[in-house]
CSV table of C-alpha atoms and ligand atoms in Angstrom, one decimal:
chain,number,residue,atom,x,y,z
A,9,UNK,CA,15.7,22.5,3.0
A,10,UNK,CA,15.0,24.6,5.8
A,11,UNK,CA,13.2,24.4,9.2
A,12,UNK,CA,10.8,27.0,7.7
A,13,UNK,CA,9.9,25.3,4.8
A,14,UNK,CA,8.8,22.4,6.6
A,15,UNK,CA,6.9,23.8,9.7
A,16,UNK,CA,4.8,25.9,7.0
A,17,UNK,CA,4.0,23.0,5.4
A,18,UNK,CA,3.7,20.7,8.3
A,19,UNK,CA,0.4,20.4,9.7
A,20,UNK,CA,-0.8,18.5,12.3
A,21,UNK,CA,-4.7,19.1,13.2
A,22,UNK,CA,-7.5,18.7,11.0
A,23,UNK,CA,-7.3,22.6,11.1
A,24,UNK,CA,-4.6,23.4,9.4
A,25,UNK,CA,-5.5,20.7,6.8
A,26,UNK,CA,-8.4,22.5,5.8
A,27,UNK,CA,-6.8,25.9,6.1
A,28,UNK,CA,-4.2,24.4,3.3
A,29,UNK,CA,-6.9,22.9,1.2
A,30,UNK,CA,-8.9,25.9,1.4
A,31,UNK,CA,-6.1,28.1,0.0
A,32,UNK,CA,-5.3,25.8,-2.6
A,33,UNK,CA,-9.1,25.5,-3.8
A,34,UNK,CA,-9.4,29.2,-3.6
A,35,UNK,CA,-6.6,29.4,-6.2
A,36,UNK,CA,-8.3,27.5,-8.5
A,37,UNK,CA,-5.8,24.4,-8.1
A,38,UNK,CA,-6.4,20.5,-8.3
A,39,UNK,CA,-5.6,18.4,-5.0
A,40,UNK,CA,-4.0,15.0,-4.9
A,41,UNK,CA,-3.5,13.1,-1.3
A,42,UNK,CA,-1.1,10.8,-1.1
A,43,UNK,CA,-1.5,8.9,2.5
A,44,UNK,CA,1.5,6.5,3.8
A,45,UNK,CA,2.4,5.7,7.3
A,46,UNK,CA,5.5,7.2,7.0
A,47,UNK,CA,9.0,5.9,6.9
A,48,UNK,CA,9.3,7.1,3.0
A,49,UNK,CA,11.2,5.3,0.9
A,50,UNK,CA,11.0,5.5,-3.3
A,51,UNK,CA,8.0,3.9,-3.4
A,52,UNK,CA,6.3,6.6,-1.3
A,53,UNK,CA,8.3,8.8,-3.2
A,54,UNK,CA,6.9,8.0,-6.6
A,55,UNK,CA,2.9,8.4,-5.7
A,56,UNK,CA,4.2,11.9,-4.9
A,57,UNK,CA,6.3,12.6,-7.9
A,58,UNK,CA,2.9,11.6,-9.7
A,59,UNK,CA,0.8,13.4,-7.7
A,60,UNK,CA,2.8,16.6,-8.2
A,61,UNK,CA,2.9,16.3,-12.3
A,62,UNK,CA,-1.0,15.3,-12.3
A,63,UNK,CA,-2.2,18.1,-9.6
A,64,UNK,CA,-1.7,21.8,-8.4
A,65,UNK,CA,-1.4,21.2,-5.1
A,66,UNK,CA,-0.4,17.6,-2.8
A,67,UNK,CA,-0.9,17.1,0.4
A,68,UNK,CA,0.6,13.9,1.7
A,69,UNK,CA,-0.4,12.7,4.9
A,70,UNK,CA,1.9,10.5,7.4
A,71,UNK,CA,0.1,8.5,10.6
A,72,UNK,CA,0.3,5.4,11.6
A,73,UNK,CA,-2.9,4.1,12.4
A,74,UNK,CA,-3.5,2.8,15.3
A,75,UNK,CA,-6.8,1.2,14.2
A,76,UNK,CA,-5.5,-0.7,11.5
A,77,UNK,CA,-2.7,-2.9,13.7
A,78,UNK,CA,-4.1,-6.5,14.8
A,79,UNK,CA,-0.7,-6.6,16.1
A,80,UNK,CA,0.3,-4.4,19.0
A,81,UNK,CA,4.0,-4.9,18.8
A,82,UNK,CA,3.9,-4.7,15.1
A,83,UNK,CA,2.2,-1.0,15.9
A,84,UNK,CA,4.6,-0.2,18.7
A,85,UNK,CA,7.6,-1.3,15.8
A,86,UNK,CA,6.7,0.7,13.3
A,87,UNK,CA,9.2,3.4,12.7
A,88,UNK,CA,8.5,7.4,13.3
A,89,UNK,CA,10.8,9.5,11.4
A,90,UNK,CA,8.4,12.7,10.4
A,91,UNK,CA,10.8,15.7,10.5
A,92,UNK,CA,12.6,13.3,7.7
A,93,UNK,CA,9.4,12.1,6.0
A,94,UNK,CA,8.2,15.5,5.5
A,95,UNK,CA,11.7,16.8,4.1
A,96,UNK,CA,11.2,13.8,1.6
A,97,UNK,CA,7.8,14.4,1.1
A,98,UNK,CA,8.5,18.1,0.7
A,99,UNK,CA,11.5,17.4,-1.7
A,100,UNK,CA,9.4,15.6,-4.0
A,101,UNK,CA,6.7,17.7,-5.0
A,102,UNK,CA,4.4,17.9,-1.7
A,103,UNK,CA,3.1,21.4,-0.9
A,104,UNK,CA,1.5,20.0,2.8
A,105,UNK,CA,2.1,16.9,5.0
A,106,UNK,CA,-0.3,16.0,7.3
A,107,UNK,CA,1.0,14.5,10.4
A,108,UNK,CA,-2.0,14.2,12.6
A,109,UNK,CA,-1.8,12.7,16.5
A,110,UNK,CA,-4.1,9.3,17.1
A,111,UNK,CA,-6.1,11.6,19.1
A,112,UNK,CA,-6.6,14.3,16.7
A,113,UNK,CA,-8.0,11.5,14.4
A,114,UNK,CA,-9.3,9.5,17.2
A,115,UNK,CA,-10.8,11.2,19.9
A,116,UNK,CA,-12.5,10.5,22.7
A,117,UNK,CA,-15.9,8.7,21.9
A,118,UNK,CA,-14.8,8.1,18.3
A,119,UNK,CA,-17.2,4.9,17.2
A,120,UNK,CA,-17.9,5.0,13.4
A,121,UNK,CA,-16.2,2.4,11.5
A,122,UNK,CA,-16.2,1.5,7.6
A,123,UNK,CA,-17.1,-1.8,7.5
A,124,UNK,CA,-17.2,-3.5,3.6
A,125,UNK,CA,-17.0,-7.4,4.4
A,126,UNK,CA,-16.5,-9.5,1.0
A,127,UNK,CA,-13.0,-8.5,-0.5
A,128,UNK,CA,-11.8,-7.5,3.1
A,129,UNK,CA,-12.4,-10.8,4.4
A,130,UNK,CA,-9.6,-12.5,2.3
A,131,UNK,CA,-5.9,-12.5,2.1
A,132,UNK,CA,-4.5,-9.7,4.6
A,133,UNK,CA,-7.8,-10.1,5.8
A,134,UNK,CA,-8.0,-13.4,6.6
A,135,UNK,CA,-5.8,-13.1,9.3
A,136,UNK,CA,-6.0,-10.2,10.8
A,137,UNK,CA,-9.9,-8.9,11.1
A,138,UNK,CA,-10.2,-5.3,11.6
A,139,UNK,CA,-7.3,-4.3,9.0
A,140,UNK,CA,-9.0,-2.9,6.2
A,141,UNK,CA,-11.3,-1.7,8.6
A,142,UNK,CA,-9.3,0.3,10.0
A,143,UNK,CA,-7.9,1.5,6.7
A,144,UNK,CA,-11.0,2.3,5.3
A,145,UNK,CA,-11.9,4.2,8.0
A,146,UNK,CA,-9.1,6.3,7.9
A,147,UNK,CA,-8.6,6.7,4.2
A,148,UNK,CA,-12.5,7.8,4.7
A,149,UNK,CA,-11.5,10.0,7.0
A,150,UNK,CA,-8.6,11.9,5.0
A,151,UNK,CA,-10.7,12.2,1.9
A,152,UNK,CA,-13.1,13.8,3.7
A,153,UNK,CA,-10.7,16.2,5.9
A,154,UNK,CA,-8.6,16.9,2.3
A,155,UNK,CA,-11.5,16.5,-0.2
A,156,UNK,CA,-8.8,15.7,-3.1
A,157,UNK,CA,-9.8,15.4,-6.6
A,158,UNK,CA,-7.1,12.1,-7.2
A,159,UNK,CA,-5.6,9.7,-4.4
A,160,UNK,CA,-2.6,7.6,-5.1
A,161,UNK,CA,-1.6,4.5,-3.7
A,162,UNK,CA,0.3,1.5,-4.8
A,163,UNK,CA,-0.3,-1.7,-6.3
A,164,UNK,CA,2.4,-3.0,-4.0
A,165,UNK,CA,-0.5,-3.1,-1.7
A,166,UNK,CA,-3.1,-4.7,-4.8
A,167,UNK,CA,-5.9,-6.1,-2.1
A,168,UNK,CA,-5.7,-1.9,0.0
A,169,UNK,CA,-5.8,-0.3,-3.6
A,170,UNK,CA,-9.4,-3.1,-4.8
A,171,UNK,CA,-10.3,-2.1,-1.5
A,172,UNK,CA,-10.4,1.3,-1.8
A,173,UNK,CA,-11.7,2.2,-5.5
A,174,UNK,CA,-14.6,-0.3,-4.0
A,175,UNK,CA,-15.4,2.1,-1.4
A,176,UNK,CA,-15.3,4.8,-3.6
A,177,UNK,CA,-17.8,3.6,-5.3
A,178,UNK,CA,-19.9,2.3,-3.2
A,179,UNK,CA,-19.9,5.4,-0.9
A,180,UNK,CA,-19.8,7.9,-4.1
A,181,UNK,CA,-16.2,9.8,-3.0
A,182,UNK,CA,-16.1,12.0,-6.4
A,183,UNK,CA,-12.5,11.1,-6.0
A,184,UNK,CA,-10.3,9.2,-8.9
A,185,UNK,CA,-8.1,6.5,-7.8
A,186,UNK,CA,-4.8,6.6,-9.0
A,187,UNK,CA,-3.1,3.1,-9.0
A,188,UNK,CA,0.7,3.2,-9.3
A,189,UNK,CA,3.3,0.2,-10.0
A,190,UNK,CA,5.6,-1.3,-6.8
A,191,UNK,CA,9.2,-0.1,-6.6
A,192,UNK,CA,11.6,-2.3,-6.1
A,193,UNK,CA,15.4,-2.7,-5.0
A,194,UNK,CA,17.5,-3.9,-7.7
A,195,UNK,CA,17.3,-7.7,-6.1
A,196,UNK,CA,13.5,-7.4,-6.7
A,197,UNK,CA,12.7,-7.0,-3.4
A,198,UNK,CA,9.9,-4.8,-3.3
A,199,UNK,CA,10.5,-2.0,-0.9
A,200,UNK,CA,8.6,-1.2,2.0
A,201,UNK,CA,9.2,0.7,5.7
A,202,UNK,CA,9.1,-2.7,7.2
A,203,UNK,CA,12.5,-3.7,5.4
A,204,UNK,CA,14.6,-2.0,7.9
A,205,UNK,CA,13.5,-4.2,10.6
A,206,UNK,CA,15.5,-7.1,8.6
A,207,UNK,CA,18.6,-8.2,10.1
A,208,UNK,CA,21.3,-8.8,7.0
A,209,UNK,CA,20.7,-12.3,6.6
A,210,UNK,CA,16.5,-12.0,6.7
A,211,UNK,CA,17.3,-9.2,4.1
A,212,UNK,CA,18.6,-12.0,1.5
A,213,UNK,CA,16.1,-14.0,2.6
A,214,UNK,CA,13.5,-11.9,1.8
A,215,UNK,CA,14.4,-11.8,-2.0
A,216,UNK,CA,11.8,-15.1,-1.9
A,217,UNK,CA,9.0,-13.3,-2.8
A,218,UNK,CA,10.3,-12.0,-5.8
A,219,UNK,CA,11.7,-15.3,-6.8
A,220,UNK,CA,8.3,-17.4,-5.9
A,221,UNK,CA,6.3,-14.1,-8.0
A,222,UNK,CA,8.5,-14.6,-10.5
A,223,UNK,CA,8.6,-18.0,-11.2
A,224,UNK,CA,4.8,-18.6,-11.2
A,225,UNK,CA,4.5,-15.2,-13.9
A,226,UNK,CA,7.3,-17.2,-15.9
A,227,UNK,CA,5.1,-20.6,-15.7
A,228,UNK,CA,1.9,-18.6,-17.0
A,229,UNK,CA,3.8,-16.5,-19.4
A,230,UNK,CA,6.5,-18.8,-20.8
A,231,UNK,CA,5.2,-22.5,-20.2
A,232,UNK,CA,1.7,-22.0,-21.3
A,233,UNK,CA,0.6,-23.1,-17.3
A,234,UNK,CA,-3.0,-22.1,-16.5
A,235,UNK,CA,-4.1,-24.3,-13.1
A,236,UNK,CA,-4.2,-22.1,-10.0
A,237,UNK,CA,-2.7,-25.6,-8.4
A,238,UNK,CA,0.7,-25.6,-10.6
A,239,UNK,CA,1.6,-21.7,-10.0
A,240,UNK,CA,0.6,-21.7,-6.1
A,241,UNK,CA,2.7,-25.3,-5.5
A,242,UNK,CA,5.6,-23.5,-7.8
A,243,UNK,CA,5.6,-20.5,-6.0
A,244,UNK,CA,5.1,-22.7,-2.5
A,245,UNK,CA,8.3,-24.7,-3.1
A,246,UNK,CA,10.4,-21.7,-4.3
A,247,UNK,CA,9.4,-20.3,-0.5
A,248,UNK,CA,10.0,-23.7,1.3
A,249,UNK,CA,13.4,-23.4,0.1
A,250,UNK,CA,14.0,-20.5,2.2
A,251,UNK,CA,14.8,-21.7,5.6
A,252,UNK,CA,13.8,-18.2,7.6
A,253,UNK,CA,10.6,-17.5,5.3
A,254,UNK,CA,7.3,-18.6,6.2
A,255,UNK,CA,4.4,-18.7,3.9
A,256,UNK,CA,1.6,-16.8,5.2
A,257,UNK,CA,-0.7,-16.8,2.3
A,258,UNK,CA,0.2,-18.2,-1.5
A,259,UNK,CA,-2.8,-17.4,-3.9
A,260,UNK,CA,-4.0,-16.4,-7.1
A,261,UNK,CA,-6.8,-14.0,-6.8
A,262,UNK,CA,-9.7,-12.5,-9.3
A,263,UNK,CA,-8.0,-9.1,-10.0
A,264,UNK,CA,-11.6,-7.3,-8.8
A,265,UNK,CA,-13.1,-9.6,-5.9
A,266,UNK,CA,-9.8,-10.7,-4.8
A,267,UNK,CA,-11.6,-14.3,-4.3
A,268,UNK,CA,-8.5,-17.2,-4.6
A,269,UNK,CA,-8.8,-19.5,-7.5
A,270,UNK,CA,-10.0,-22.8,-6.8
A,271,UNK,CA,-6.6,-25.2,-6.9
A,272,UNK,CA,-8.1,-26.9,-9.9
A,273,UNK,CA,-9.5,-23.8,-11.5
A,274,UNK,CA,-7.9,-22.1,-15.1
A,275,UNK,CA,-6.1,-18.9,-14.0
A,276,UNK,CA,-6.7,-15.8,-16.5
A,277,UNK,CA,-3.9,-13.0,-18.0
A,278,UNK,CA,-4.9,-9.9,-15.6
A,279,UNK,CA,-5.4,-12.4,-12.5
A,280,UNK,CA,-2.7,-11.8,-9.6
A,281,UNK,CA,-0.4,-13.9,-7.9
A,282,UNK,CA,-0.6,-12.8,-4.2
A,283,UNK,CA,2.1,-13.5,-1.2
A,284,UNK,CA,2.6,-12.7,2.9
A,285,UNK,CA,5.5,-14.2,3.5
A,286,UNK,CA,7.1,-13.5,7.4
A,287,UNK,CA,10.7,-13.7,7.2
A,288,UNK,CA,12.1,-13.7,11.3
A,289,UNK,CA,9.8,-11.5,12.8
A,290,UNK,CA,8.5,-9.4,9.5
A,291,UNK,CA,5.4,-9.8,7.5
A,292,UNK,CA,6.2,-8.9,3.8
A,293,UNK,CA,3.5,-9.1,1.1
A,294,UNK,CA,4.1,-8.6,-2.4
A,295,UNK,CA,2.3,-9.8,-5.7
A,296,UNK,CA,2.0,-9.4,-9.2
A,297,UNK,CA,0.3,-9.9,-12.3
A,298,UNK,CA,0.0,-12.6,-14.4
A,299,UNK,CA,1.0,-11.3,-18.0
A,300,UNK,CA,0.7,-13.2,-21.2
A,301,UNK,CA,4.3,-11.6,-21.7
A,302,UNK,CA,7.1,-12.1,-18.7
A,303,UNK,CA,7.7,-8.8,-16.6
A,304,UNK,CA,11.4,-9.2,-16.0
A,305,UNK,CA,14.1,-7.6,-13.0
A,306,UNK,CA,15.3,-5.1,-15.8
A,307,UNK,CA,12.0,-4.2,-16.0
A,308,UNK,CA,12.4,-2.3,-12.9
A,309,UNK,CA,15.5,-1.1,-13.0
B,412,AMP,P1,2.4,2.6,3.6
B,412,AMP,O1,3.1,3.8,4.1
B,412,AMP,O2,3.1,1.4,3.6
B,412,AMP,O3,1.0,2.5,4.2
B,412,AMP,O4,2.2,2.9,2.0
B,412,AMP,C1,1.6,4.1,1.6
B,412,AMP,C2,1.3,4.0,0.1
B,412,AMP,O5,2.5,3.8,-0.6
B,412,AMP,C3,0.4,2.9,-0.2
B,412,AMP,O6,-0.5,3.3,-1.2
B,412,AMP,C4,1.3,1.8,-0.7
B,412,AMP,O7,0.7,0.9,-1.6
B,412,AMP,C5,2.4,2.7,-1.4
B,412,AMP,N1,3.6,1.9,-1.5
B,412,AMP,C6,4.3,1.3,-0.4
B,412,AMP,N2,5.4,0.7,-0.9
B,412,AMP,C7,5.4,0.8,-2.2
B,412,AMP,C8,6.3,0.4,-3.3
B,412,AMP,N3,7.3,-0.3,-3.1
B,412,AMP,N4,5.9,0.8,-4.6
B,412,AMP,C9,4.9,1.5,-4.8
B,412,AMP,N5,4.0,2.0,-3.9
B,412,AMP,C10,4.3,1.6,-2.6
């Protein structure tokens, strides 16, 4: 791929977004938007490959926002690698990437926030307060700069993807929601920009999430288990038994609300299994569904 191809399609103020957009309307062509904080890796990849079969014209947008981050080292960690993110992007079926600056998003005096309480509250909100704050902000942001007719994101992130069809609907985006199924590496490792930051040995280590997911959608599927208690202590001890993983959150949620079952409440098909999980210095999250059949590794191969 050339240098051309990917400064014409590189944009980088709200500008040149619209210019893009505006051609692509003009031609009578559907827009998808597929946003990522860069580093692309398959699973990034996919949510374009879709959004290039189901749309005329994709814009994917790459920024790490700032607002987002509890955690200022995690922010200052996260890797920046756009000339190859928009090759990839580019490559995959992308017709624009949108690379914004902080500033260009955030400028001086910028004070509006989308604030949603309830669902953001829980899990990877728990912790860390202004997250999905700052993600809904931003995704509200980028729907209104690209105006796209479908947005994709993954249900690697299950809790981000709830949080944004509810703010689509409770702030009337005409947008649909596109929900699209984790990648993961052969081990079952789901993949995700932080898995570089492993060293080798956290790398192995990190295959616990799979294993704990696993094991509580084998208990529902294959041993008839229903108490939220049995699959969160089985999926508990799988983690204790990795000596450099430790157990953030271990729940199983309402597949809407996100609200964890109750340790001695029945757990439903369609409810999920949810899991943060830092191994050395990275927080992973992963999760899956609870199926009356067994999703298994060759599954995803
Ligand atoms: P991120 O760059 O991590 O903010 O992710 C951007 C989008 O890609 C989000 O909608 C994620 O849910 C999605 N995504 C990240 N990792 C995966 C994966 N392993 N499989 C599918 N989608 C993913």
């Amino acid at each position: 791929m050339t240098t051309d191809t990917i400064s014409s399609a590189l944009c980088t103020t709200i500008a040149e977004a619209h210019g893009a957009v505006f051609s692509a309307r003009m031609a009578n062509r559907t827009i998808g938007l597929v946003p990522t904080m860069g580093a692309l890796h398959e699973g990034h990849l996919s949510l374009i490959r879709r959004a290039a079969a189901e749309n005329g014209f994709v814009v994917v947008s790459v920024f790490v926002n700032p607002i987002q981050f509890d955690d200022a080292a995690d922010f200052v960690a996260y890797p920046h690698t756009i000339e190859e993110d928009a090759a990839l992007a580019i490559d995959a079926g992308a017709d624009a990437v949108f690379a914004p600056s902080a500033k260009e998003m955030y400028p001086d005096g910028f004070s509006s926030y989308i604030d949603m309480g309830g669902i953001t509250e829980r899990l990877c909100g728990a912790a860390r307060k202004a997250h999905f704050r700052g993600v809904c902000t931003v995704v509200g942001k980028l729907f209104h700069i690209v105006q796209p007719d479908r947005a994709y994101f993954g249900e690697k992130d299950a809790q981000q993807l709830a949080v944004v069809r509810k703010m689509v609907r409770d702030l009337n985006f005409p947008i649909r929601i596109v929900g699209c199924p984790t990648v993961r590496e052969p081990d079952g490792l789901a993949m995700s920009s932080r898995n570089a930051r492993l060293s080798q040995e956290e790398r192995k280590a990190a295959r616990c999430l799979f294993r704990a997911l696993s094991e509580a959608c084998r208990l529902f599927a294959e041993e008839g288990a229903r108490g939220a208690a049995a699959l969160t202590g089985a999926m508990r001890g799988v983690l204790a038994a990795e000596p450099l993983a430790r157990a953030e959150y271990v729940e199983i949620v309402d597949p809407e609300t996100f609200a964890s079952r109750a340790p001695e409440a029945a757990v439903h098909a369609g409810d999920r299994a949810m899991l943060a999980v830092h191994v050395g210095g990275v927080r992973l999250i992963d999760n899956m569904e609870l199926t009356e059949t067994r999703e298994t590794l060759a599954d995803h191969d």
